[in-house]
XYZ file of C-alpha atoms in Angstrom:
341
model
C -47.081 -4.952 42.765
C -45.467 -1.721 41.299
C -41.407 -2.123 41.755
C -40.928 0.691 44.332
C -42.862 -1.504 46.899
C -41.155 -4.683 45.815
C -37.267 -3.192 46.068
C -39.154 -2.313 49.775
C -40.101 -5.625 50.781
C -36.566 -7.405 49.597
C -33.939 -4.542 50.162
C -33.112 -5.569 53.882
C -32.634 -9.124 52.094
C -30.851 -8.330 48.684
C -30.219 -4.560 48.821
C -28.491 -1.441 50.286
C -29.180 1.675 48.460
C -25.981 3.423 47.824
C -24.797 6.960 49.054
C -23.078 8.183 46.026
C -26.311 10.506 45.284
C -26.737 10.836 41.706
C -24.876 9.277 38.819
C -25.271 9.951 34.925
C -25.939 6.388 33.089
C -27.495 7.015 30.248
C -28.928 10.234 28.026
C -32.046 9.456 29.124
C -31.734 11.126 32.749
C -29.932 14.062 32.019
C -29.336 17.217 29.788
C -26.079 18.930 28.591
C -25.087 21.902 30.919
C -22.494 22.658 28.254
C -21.427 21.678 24.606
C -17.570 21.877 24.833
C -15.122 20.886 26.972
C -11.531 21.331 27.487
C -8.935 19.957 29.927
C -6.379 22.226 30.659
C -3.550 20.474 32.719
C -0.830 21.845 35.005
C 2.497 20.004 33.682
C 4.966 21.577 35.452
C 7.642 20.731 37.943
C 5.307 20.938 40.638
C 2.854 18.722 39.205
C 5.883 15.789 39.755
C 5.993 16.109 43.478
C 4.196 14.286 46.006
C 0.658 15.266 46.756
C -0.272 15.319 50.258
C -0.657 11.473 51.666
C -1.321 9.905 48.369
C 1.857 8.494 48.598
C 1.840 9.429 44.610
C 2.974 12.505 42.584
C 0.180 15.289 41.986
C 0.122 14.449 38.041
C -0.396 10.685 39.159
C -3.459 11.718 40.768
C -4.589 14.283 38.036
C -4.604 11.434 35.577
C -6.496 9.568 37.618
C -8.749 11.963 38.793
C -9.416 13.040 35.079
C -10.145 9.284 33.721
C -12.807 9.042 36.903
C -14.356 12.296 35.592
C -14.105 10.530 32.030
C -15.778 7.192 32.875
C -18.751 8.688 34.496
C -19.724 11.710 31.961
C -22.493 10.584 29.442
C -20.386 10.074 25.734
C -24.080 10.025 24.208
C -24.864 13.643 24.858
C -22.417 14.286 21.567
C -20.179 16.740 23.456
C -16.506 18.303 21.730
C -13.920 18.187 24.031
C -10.066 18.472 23.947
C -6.906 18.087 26.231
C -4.076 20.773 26.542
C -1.157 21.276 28.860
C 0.796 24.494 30.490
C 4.547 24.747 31.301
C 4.655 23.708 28.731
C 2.046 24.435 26.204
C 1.164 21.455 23.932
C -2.180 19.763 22.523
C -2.415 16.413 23.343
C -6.400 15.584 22.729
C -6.899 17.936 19.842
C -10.990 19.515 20.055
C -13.198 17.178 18.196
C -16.436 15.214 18.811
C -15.066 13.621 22.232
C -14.572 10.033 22.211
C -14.547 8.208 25.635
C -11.817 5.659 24.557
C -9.554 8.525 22.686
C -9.729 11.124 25.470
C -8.807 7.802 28.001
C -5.302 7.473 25.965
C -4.736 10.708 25.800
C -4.969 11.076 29.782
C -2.566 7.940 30.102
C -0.136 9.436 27.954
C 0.431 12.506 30.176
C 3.955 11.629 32.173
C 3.913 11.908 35.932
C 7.415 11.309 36.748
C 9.554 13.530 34.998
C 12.046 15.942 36.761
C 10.951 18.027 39.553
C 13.728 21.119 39.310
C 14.559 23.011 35.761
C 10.559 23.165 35.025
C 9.342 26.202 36.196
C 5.421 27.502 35.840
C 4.126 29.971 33.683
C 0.703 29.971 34.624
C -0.427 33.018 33.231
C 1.756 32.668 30.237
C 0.184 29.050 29.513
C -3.669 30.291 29.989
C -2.212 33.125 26.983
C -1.255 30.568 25.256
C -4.542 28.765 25.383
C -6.639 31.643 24.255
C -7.107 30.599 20.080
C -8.960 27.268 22.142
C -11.001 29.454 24.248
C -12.027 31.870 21.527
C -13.140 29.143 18.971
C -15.804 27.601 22.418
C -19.185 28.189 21.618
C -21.921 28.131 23.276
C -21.932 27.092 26.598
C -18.322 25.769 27.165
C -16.156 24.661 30.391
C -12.424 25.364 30.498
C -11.497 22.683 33.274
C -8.518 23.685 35.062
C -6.443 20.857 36.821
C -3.601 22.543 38.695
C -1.481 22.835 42.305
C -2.092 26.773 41.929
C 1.812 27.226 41.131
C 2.963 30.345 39.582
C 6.821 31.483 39.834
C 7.293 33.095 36.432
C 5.805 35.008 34.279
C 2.350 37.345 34.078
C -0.458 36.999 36.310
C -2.640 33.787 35.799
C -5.607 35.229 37.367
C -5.695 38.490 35.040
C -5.218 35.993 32.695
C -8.158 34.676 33.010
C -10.124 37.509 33.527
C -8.713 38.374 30.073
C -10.514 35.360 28.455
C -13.775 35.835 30.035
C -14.315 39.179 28.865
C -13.202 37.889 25.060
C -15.841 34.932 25.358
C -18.783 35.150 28.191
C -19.798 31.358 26.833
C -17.012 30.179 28.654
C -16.595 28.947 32.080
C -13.560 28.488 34.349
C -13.827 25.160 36.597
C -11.107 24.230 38.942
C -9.499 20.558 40.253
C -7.199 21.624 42.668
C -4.221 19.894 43.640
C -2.287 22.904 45.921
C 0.070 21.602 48.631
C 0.208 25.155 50.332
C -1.863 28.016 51.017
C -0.528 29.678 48.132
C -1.767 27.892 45.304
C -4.963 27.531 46.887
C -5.439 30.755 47.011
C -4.353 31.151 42.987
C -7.027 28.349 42.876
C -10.207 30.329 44.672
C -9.429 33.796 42.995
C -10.227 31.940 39.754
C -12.948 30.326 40.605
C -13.758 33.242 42.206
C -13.986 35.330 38.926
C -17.714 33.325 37.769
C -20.555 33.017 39.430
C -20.792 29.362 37.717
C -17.559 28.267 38.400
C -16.939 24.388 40.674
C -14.012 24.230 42.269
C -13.177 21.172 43.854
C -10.136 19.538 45.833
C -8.186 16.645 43.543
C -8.485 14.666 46.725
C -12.093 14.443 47.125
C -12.802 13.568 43.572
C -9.638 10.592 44.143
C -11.150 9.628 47.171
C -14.796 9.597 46.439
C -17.190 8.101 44.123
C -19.511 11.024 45.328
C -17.582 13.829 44.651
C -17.120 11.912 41.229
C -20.833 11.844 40.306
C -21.366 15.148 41.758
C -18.602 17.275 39.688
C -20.147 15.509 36.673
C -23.488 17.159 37.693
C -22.591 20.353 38.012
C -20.260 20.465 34.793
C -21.192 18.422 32.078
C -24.976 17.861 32.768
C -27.812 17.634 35.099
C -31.055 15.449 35.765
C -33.689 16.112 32.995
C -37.301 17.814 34.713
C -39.510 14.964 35.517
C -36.927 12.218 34.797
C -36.988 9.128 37.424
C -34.034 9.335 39.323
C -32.454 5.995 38.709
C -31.057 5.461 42.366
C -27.568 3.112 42.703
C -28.182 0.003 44.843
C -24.965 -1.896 45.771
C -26.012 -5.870 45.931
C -25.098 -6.787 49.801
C -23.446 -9.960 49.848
C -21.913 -9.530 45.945
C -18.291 -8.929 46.967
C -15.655 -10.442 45.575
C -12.224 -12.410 47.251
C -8.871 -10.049 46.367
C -8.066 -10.299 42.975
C -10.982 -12.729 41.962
C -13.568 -12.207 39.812
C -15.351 -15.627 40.477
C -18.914 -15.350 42.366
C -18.881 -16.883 45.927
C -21.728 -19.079 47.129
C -23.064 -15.999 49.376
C -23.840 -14.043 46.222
C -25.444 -16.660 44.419
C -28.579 -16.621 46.889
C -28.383 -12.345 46.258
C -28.196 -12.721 42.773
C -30.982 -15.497 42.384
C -33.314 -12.865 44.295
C -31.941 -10.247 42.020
C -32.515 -12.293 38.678
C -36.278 -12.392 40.186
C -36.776 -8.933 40.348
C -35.020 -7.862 36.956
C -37.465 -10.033 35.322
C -40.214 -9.145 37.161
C -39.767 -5.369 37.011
C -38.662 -5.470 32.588
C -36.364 -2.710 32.905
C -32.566 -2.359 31.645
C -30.013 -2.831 34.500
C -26.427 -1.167 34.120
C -24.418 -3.348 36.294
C -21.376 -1.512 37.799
C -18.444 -3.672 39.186
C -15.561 -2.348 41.195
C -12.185 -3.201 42.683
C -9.712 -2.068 46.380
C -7.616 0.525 45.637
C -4.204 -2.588 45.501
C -2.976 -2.643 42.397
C -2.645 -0.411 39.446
C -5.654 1.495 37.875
C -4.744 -0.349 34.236
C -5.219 -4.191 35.830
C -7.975 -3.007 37.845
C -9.650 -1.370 35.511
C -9.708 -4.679 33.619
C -10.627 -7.019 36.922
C -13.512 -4.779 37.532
C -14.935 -5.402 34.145
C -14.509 -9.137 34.661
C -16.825 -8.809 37.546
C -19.446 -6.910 36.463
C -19.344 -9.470 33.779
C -19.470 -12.180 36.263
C -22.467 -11.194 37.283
C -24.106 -10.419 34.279
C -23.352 -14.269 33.183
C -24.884 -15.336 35.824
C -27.601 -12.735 35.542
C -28.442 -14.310 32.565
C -28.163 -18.186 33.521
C -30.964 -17.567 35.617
C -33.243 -16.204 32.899
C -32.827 -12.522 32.411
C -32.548 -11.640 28.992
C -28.521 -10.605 27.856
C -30.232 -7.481 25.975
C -31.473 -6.119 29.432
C -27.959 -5.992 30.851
C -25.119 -3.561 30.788
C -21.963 -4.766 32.050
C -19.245 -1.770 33.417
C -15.893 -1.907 34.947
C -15.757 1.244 37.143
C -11.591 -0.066 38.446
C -10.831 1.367 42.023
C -13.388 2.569 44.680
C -12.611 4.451 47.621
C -16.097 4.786 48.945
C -14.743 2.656 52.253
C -11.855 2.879 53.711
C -8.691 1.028 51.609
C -6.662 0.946 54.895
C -8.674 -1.923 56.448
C -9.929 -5.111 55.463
C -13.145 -5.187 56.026
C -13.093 -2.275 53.764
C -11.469 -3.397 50.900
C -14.298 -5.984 51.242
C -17.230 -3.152 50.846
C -15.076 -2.051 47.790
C -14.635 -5.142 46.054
C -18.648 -4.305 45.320
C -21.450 -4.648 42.470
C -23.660 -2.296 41.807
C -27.149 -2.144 39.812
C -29.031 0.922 38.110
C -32.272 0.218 36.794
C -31.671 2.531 33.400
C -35.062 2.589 31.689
């Protein structure tokens, strides 16, 4: 029985098929849309104050937003990337080969509490500033810009821009907006509005969603390869976890023996994804998720599928259900398997 038919015959037992759409696991399902990357990162005054009902400052969520983006794009497609700020200038993740684990540090060490008033925002001047980086992007290159759209001093950010794309037409403006107003919105949309291949997306959908996560990743750093299988997320009903455990319950046991069954029977590799509620910070969840996914790859294994086949990954917070109730911090405290090969 091919494996299509038999996820159909156990899924209303074992399985749900997730809702995320696509996500990037391995170099085997997708190409490079570009070779280099570059996050450019509002660190002004702005950046410190609250962002909408968060409850946490704008840079907060930028960092957290940006190690999302960095957990899910695929390290094996051998892409240079960098990290810069504006207001002020300063390199913090010089351009190289990009490292998953160096880029990571480099995101945490980004401050999002210093002082609010004093710091005002050169926009335009900082995007100057960042043209030497720009100039030396070959190829096809993205210029990610994370920013609340704030401009009070200095030349125009948006002729700016428009400066840097006619110096180098490899490069390509994307946007991860965090405006508050109408204002910088706007500041936002006119540069996204200046290519035809720009994304622009909201700060809040990307911290929000696992989705809008997987999808930014497609349309920036790469997409699905022409007549690869589309290796389809299925969350493993019944595989949730009490708050702040990583031990299996007897419910998931049952899910997983079924599970074990079908790895075996079907010979593929399984990436096995485990996540956390949004309580806590990202650094402890980040590690509790791990210890699930690893939880269930032990057990995996104790029922006969072979360690080689299996890819543990801590993913840390979801927000695919709602974190305001409990039956949705259940649905979040999930595992998830991708069938990878």
């Amino acid at each position: 029985m091919k494996f299509s038919r038999l996820v159909i015959l156990t899924v209303a037992l074992v399985f749900a098929w997730a809702t995320s759409g696509f996500a990037f696991h391995s170099a085997d399902q997708c190409e490079k849309r570009i070779d280099n990357f570059e996050y450019f990162v509002d660190y002004s005054g702005s950046m410190m104050m609250n962002y909408k009902t968060t409850g946490k400052s704008k840079m907060a969520v930028a960092k957290e937003v940006l190690q999302r983006v960095n957990d899910a794009a695929v390290v094996e497609l051998g892409y240079k990337g960098g990290l810069n700020t504006f207001a002020p200038y300063s390199t913090v993740v010089p351009m190289g080969t990009w490292d998953r684990a160096s880029m990571k540090a480099g995101i945490s060490s980004l401050k999002s509490d210093l002082p609010v008033f004093g710091r005002f925002t050169p926009m335009g001047d900082g995007i100057a500033d960042n043209a030497p980086v720009v100039a030396g992007m070959v190829s096809n290159s993205a210029v990610i810009l994370v920013t609340d759209g704030g401009s009070n001093r200095g030349i125009d950010p948006v002729e700016e821009v428009k400066k840097l794309y006619a110096a180098n037409p490899n490069v390509t403006f994307h946007v991860i907006s965090l405006a508050n107003d109408p204002e910088g919105q706007a500041v936002a949309d006119a540069i996204s509005a200046l290519s035809s291949r720009s994304v622009s997306v909201r700060a809040i959908d990307l911290y929000e969603s696992d989705a809008a996560v997987d999808k930014f990743v497609g349309d920036v750093f790469c997409m699905p390869r022409t007549n690869a299988p589309i290796a389809e997320t299925i969350v493993l009903r019944g595989v949730n976890f009490a708050f702040d455990s990583y031990e299996l319950t007897q419910e998931s046991l049952g899910v997983l023996n079924e599970a074990a069954r079908i790895i075996i029977e079907n010979g593929k590799s399984v990436c096995l994804s485990g996540w956390t509620d949004s309580k806590g910070s990202d650094a402890y969840n980040k590690t509790l998720s791990q210890r699930r996914a690893e939880a269930v790859r032990a057990y995996l294994v104790s029922q006969g599928v072979s360690s080689s086949k299996l890819v543990a990954r801590g993913m840390g917070k979801s927000f695919r259900y709602d974190n305001a109730t409990e039956e949705g911090r259940y649905q979040n405290r999930r595992t998830e398997l991708v069938f990878i090969d």
